[in-house]
């Protein structure tokens, strides 16, 4: 049995790292056969690269670790519903399942804005499960953006 709550807790630890570095606090973990393969957190501001979302950082790390871009059978955990870009990377990497925390009403690609995961893909289907540790994920994001609006530094 896979403990989604446990792995999402690890993703939240990654999101806290992003928060401490002034990044939008999103964290990701890739799990294969109940073992953590890779982790990642947002590095968009640090690297000045819009493609450095937590999910993409974790996917790159996992692929490098196993020396293969195919992550067949892996589960990706993200504290935020993946966007269209990250969802595309998830499909391309052949990840089997994505488990996410908070909804992203602006760019979420698992039903909050669009639903790519409900579409029949010709080669690969990805299962999506949302709302795991949703409150914790949303709370961290809310705190970050409240500080941003006040002009504060997002480190505690």
mmCIF file of N, CA and C in Angstrom, residues 23 43-52:
data_model
loop_
_atom_site.group_PDB
_atom_site.id
_atom_site.type_symbol
_atom_site.label_atom_id
_atom_site.label_comp_id
_atom_site.label_asym_id
_atom_site.label_seq_id
_atom_site.Cartn_x
_atom_site.Cartn_y
_atom_site.Cartn_z
ATOM 1 N N UNK A 23 11.121 31.550 -3.468
ATOM 2 C CA UNK A 23 10.458 30.971 -4.642
ATOM 3 C C UNK A 23 9.016 30.644 -4.280
ATOM 4 N N UNK A 43 12.519 26.563 -8.784
ATOM 5 C CA UNK A 43 13.773 27.309 -8.891
ATOM 6 C C UNK A 43 13.686 28.345 -10.009
ATOM 7 N N UNK A 44 12.471 28.792 -10.287
ATOM 8 C CA UNK A 44 12.230 29.721 -11.392
ATOM 9 C C UNK A 44 13.002 31.022 -11.209
ATOM 10 N N UNK A 45 12.888 31.635 -10.038
ATOM 11 C CA UNK A 45 13.557 32.917 -9.779
ATOM 12 C C UNK A 45 15.068 32.738 -9.683
ATOM 13 N N UNK A 46 15.495 31.715 -8.978
ATOM 14 C CA UNK A 46 16.921 31.452 -8.786
ATOM 15 C C UNK A 46 17.640 31.267 -10.108
ATOM 16 N N UNK A 47 17.033 30.501 -11.017
ATOM 17 C CA UNK A 47 17.668 30.183 -12.293
ATOM 18 C C UNK A 47 17.183 31.062 -13.440
ATOM 19 N N UNK A 48 16.220 31.969 -13.140
ATOM 20 C CA UNK A 48 15.657 32.861 -14.171
ATOM 21 C C UNK A 48 15.188 32.053 -15.369
ATOM 22 N N UNK A 49 14.417 30.994 -15.069
ATOM 23 C CA UNK A 49 13.977 30.055 -16.098
ATOM 24 C C UNK A 49 12.567 29.592 -15.752
ATOM 25 N N UNK A 50 11.606 29.957 -16.570
ATOM 26 C CA UNK A 50 10.205 29.629 -16.300
ATOM 27 C C UNK A 50 9.913 28.132 -16.347
ATOM 28 N N UNK A 51 10.834 27.345 -16.833
ATOM 29 C CA UNK A 51 10.620 25.899 -16.911
ATOM 30 C C UNK A 51 11.135 25.151 -15.683
ATOM 31 N N UNK A 52 11.613 25.876 -14.699
ATOM 32 C CA UNK A 52 12.169 25.235 -13.504
ATOM 33 C C UNK A 52 11.123 25.039 -12.415
#
